[in-house]
Short mmCIF file of C-alpha atoms and ligand atoms in Angstrom, two decimals:
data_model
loop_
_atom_site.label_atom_id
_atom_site.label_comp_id
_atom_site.label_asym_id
_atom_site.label_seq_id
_atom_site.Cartn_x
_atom_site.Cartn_y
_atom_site.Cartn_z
CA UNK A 1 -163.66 137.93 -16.13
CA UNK A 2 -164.93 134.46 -16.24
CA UNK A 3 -166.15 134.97 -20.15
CA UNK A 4 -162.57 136.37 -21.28
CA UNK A 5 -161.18 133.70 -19.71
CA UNK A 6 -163.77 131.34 -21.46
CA UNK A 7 -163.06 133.54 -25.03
CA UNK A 8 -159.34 133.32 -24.29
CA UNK A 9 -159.05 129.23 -24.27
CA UNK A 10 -161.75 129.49 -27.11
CA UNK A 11 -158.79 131.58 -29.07
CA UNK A 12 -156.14 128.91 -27.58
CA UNK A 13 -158.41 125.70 -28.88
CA UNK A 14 -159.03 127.36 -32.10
CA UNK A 15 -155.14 127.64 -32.11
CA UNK A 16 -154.45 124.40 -31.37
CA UNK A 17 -156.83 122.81 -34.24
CA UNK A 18 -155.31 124.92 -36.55
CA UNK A 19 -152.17 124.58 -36.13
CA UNK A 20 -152.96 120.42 -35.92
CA UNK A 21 -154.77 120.99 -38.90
CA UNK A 22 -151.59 121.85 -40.50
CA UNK A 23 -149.47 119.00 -39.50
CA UNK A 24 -151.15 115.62 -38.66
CA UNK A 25 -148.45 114.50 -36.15
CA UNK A 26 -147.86 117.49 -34.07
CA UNK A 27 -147.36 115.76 -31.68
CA UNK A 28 -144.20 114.36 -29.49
CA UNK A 29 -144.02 111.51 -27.00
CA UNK A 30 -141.12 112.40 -24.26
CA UNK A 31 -140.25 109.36 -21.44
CA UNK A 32 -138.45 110.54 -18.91
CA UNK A 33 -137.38 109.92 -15.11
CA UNK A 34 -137.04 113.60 -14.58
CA UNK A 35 -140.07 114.60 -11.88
CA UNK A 36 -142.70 116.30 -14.03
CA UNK A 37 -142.88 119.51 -12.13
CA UNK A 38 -139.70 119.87 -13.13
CA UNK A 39 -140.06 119.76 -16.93
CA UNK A 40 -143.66 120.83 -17.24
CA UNK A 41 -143.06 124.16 -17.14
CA UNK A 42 -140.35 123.91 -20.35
CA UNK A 43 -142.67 121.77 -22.02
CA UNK A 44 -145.26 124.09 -21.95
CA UNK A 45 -143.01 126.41 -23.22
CA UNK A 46 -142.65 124.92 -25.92
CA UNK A 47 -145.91 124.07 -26.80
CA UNK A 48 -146.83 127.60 -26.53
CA UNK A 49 -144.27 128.57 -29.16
CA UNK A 50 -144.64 125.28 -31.62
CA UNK A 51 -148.15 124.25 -31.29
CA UNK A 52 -147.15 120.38 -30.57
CA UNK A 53 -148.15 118.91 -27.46
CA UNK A 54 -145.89 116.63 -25.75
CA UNK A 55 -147.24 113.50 -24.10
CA UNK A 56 -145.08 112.57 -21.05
CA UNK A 57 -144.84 109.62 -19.61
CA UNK A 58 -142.74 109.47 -16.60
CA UNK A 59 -140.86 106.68 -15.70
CA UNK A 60 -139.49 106.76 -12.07
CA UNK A 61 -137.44 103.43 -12.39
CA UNK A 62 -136.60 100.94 -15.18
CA UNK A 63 -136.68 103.76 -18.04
CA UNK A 64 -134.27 101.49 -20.46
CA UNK A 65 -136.04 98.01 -19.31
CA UNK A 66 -139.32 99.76 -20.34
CA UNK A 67 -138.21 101.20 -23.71
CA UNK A 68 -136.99 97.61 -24.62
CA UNK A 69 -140.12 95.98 -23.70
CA UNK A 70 -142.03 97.76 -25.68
CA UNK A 71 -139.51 97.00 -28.82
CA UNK A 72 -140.23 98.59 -32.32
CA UNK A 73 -143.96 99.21 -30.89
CA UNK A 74 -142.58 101.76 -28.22
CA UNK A 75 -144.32 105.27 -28.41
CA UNK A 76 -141.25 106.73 -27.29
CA UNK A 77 -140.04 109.76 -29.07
CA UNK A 78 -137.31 111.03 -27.02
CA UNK A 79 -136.26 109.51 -23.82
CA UNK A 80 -134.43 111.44 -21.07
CA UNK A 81 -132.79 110.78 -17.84
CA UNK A 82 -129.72 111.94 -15.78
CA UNK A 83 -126.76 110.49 -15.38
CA UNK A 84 -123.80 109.39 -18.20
CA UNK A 85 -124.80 105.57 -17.30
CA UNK A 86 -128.19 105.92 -17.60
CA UNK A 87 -127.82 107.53 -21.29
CA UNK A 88 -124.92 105.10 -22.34
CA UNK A 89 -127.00 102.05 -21.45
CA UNK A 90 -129.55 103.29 -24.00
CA UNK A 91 -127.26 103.41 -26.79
CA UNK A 92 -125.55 100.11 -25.18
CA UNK A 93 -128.94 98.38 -25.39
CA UNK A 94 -129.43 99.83 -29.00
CA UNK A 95 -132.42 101.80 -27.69
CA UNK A 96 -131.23 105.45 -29.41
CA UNK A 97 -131.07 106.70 -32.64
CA UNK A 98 -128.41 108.54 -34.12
CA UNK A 99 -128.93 112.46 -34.76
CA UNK A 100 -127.06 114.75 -37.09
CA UNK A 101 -128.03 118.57 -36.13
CA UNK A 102 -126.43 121.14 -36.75
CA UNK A 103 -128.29 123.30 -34.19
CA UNK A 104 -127.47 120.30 -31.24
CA UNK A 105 -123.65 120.19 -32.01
CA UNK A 106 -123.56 124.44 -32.60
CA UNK A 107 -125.15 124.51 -28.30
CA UNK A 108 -123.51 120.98 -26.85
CA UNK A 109 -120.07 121.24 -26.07
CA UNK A 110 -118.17 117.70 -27.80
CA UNK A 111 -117.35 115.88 -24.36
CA UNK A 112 -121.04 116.36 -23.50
CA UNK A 113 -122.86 114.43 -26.65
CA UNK A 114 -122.11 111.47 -28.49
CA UNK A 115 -120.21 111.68 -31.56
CA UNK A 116 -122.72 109.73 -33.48
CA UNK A 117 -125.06 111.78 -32.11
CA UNK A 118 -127.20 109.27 -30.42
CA UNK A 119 -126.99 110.86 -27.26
CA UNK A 120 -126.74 114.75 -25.82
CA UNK A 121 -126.68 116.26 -22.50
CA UNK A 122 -128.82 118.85 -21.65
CA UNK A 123 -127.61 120.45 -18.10
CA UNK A 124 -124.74 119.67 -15.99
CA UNK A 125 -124.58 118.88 -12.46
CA UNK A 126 -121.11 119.66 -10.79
CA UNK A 127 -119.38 117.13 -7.84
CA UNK A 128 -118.09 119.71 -5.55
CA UNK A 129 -116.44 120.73 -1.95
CA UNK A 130 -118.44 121.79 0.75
CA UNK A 131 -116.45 123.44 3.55
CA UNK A 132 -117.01 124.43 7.22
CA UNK A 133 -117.01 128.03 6.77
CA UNK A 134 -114.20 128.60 9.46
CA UNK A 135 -111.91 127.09 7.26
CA UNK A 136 -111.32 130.21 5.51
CA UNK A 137 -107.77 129.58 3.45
CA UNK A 138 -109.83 127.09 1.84
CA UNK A 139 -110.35 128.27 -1.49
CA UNK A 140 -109.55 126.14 -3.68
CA UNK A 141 -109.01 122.28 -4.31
CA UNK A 142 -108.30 119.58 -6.15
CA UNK A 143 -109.95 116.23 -6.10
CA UNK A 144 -106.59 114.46 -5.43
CA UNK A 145 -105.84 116.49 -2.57
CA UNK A 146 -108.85 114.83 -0.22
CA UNK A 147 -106.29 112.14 -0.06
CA UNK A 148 -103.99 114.31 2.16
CA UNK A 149 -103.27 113.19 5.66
CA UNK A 150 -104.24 116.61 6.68
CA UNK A 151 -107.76 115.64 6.64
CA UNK A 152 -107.51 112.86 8.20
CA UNK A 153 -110.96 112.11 10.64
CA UNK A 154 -112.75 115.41 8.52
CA UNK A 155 -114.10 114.04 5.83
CA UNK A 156 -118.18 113.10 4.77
CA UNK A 157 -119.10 111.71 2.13
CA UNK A 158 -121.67 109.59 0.98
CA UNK A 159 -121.29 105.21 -0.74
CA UNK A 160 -118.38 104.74 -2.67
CA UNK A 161 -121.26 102.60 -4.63
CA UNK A 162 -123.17 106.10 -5.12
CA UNK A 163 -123.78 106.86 -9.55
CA UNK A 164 -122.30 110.46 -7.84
CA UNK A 165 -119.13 108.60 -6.67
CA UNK A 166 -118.64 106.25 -8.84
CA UNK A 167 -119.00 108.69 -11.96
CA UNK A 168 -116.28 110.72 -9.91
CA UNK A 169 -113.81 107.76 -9.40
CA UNK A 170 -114.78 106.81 -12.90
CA UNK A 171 -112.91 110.49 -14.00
CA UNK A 172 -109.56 109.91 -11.94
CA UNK A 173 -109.34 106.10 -12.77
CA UNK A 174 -109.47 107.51 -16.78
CA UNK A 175 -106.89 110.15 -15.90
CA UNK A 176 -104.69 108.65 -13.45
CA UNK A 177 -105.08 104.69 -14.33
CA UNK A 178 -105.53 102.05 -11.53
CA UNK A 179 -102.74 102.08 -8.95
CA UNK A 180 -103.45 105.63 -8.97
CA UNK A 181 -106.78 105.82 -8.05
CA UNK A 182 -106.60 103.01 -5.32
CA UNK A 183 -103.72 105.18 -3.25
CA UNK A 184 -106.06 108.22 -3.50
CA UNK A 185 -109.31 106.12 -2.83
CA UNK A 186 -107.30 104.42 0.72
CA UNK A 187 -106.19 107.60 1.15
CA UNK A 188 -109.45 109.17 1.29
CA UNK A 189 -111.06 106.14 2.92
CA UNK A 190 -108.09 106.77 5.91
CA UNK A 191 -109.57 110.29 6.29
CA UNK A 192 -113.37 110.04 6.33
CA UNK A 193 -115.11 111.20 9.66
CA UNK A 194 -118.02 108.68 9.52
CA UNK A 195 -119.28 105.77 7.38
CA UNK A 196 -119.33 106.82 3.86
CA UNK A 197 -123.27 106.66 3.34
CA UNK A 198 -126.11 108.69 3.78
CA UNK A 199 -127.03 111.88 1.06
CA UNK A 200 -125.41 114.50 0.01
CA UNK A 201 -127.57 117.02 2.13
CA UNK A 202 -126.16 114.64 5.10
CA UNK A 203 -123.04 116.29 4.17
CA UNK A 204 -123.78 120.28 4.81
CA UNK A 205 -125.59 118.70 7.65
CA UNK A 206 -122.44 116.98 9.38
CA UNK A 207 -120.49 119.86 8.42
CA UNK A 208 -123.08 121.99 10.38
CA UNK A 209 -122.95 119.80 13.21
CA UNK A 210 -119.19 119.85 13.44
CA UNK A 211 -119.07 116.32 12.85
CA UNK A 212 -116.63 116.79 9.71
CA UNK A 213 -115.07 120.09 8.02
CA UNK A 214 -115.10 118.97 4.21
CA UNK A 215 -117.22 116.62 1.59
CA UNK A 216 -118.34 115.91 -1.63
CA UNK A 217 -121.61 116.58 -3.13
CA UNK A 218 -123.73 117.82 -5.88
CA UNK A 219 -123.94 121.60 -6.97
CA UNK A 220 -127.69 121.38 -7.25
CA UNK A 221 -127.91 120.23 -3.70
CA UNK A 222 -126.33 124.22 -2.60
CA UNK A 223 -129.59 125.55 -4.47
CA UNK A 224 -132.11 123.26 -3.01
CA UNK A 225 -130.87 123.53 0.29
CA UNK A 226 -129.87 127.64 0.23
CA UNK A 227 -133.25 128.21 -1.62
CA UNK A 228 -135.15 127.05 1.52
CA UNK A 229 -137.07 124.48 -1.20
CA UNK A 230 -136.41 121.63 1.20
CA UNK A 231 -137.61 123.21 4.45
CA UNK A 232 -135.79 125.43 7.23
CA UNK A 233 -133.65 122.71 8.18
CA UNK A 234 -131.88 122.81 4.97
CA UNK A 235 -131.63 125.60 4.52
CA UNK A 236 -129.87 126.37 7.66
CA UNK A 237 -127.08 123.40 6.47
CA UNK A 238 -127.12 125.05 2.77
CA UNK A 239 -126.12 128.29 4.99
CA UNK A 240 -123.59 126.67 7.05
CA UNK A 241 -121.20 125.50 4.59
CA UNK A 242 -118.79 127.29 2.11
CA UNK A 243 -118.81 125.73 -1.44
CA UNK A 244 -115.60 125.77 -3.76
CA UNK A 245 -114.88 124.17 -7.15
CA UNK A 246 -112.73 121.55 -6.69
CA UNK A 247 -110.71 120.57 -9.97
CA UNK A 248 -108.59 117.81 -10.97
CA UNK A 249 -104.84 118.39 -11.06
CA UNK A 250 -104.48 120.12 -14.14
CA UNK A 251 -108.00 119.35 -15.44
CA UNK A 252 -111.38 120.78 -14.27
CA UNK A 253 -114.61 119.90 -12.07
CA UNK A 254 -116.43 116.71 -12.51
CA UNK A 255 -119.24 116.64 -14.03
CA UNK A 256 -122.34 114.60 -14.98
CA UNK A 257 -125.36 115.11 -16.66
CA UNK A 258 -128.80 115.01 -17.55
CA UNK A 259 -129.54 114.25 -21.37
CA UNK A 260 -131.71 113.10 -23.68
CA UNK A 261 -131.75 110.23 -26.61
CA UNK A 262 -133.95 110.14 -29.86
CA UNK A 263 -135.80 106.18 -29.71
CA UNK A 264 -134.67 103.81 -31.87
CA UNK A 265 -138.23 103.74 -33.13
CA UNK A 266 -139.13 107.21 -32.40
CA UNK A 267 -142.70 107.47 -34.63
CA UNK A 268 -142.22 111.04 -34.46
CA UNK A 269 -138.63 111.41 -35.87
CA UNK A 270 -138.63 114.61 -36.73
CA UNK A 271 -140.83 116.24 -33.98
CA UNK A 272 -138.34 114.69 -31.63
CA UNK A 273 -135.06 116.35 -33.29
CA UNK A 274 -137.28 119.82 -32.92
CA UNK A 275 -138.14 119.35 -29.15
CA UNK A 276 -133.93 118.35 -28.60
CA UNK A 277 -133.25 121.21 -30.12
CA UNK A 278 -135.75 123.53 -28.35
CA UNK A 279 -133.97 121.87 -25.06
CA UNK A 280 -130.62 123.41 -25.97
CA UNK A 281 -132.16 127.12 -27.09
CA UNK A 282 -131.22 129.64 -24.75
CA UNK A 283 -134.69 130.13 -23.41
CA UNK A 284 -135.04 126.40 -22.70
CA UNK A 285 -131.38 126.24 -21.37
CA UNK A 286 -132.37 129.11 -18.60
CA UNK A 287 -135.78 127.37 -18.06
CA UNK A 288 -134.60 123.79 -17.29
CA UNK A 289 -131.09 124.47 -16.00
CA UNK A 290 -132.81 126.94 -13.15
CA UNK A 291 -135.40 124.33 -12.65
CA UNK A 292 -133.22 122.65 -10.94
CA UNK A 293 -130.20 124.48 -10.04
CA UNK A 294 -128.42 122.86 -12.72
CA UNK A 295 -125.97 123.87 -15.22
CA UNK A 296 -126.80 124.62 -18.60
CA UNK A 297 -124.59 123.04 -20.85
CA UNK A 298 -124.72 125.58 -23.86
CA UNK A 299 -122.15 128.33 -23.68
CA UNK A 300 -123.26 131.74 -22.77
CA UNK A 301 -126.48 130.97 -21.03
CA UNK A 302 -126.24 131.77 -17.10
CA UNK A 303 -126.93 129.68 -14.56
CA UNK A 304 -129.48 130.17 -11.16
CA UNK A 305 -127.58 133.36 -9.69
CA UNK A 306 -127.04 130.74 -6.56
CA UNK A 307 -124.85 128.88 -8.77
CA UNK A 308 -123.49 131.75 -10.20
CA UNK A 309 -122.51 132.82 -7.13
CA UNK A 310 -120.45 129.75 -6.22
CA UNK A 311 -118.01 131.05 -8.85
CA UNK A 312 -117.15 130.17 -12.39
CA UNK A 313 -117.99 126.39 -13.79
CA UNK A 314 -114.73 125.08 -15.74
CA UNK A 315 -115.96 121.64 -16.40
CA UNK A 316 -113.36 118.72 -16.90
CA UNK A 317 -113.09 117.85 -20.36
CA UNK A 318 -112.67 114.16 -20.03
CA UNK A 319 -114.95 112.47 -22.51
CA UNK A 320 -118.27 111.38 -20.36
CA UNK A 321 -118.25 108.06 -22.72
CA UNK A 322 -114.79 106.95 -21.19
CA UNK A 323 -116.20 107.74 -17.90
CA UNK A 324 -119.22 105.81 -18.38
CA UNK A 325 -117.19 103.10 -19.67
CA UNK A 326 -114.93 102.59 -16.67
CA UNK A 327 -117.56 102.68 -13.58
CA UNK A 328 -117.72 99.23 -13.40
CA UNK A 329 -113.62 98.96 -12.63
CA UNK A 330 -114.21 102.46 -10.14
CA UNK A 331 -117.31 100.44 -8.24
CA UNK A 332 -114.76 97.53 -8.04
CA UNK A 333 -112.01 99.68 -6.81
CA UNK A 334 -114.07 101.21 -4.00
CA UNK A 335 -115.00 97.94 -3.07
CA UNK A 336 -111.43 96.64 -3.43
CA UNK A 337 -110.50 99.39 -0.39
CA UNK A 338 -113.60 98.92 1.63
CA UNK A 339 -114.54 102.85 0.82
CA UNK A 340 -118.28 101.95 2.40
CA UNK A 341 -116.98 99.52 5.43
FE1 FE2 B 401 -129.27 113.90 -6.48
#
């Protein structure tokens, strides 16, 4: 056993070489905040099928600062983080590229890529209702209607200052304008159960405990807690709760996502195009969306059968770039009404 194992990586090395031998730069240098458990799996995908390794570096905080510093000397090939702010501040900070592929624009929906092509989202993470289960007309909802004096005293929900919530107030401040969105952020502050702080687990977990009967959190969270990943506790709160898609008045659910940038001075240009567009294949979609309970962003390619389960995904259209440029007026706004006070 222990000599066809030897003979097998003997094949693999041989592989490798070769397939080096060919191209002197295969080769492809990925930073990224994303935990590496999470991706290793997809990158070894995809060094399986392509023959080019790809040298992570993960970056838990400080991803753009880091790419700067280094300047035109940065190894960085592609660099890739979650959330809309996180990828506009690289472009902001002139940190991306732009990237004209056919393949990327055929699998990423418009409102989830830049139209210069200097950035592209790779899964989507939904902001949606969780429910005490007893509440069982509740079926549907819209974002505005948390604002209802019907819920007054039932809601959870974590910082106004949250990326999560501020993203989310980001969306109805570009839809509804200003006055808008600080009668529906009052109302909503008027109606919360507890401080807004804590996670977004802490919400299936007060909704357990009876302490509220709605809140907002992330779509991943259902999978990670249902899944039992983060311990029996969890998963008894992921079981507790009923989860609906929550739109906005004649829009859809709120979404963010996790993407992906080619450097500025990527010294592997074109090895970093291939591995974007490897990430939005329908193998790598499956792979990295289920990785994390995530939604993939390309048409057609399912999502974890948890997610699946929660019901269809009809994603709200509103450009993510608009979104990213208002949060700093939402943070102000939730501020403004004392959301976190
Ligand atoms: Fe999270």
């Amino acid at each position: 056993m222990l000599r066809l194992r030897c003979f097998g990586y003997f094949v693999g090395f041989s592989l490798a070489l070769g397939l080096a031998g060919q191209a002197e730069s295969a080769e492809v240098n990925l930073y990224t905040t994303r935990e590496p458990g999470l991706i290793r799996p997809l990158l070894d995908a995809y060094t399986a099928k392509s023959g080019v390794t790809v040298n992570t570096v993960f970056v838990e905080k400080g991803l753009a600062e880091r790419v700067a510093a280094e300047g035109a000397r940065s190894s960085a090939d592609v660099v890739m983080t979650v959330d809309i702010g996180n990828l506009i501040e690289l472009v902001d900070r002139d940190l991306a590229q732009p990237v004209r592929s056919s393949v990327l624009e055929a699998a990423v929906p418009a409102p989830l890529r830049d139209q210069d092509g200097r950035w592209f989202a790779l899964s989507m993470r939904a902001r949606l209702l969780y429910a005490d289960k007893a509440l069982s007309d509740l079926n549907a909802a819209t974002y505005e209607s948390l604002a209802d004096p019907k819920w007054r005293g039932k809601i959870c929900i974590r910082s106004g200052q949250h990326p999560y919530n501020t993203a989310l107030i980001s969306a109805f401040l570009v839809r509804h304008g200003a006055e808008k969105t600080e009668s529906w952020l009052r109302g909503v502050k008027a109606n919360l159960a507890r401080k807004a702080a804590g996670g977004d687990r802490d919400v299936a977990r007060d909704i357990a405990a009876d302490l509220c009967d709605i809140g907002l959190a992330n779509s991943y969270y259902v999978g990670l807690m249902r899944s039992g990943r983060g311990g029996p506790d969890q998963q008894k709160w992921g079981e507790a709760i009923k989860v609906v898609l929550p739109t906005f008045e004649g829009g859809g659910t709120h979404v963010n996502v996790s993407g992906a940038v080619v450097a500025k001075h990527a010294p592997h240009r074109e090895e970093a195009v291939k591995l974007l567009e490897y990430l939005v294949s329908d193998e790598a979609q499956a792979l990295y969306a289920r990785a994390d309970f995530e939604y993939p962003v390309k048409a057609g390619v399912a999502a974890d059968p948890m997610l699946q389960a929660l019901g269809p995904l009809a994603f709200d259209t509103t450009p993510l770039v608009e979104i990213a440029r208002n949060r700093k007026a939402a943070s102000l706004l939730a501020d403004k009404v004392g959301f976190d006070n």
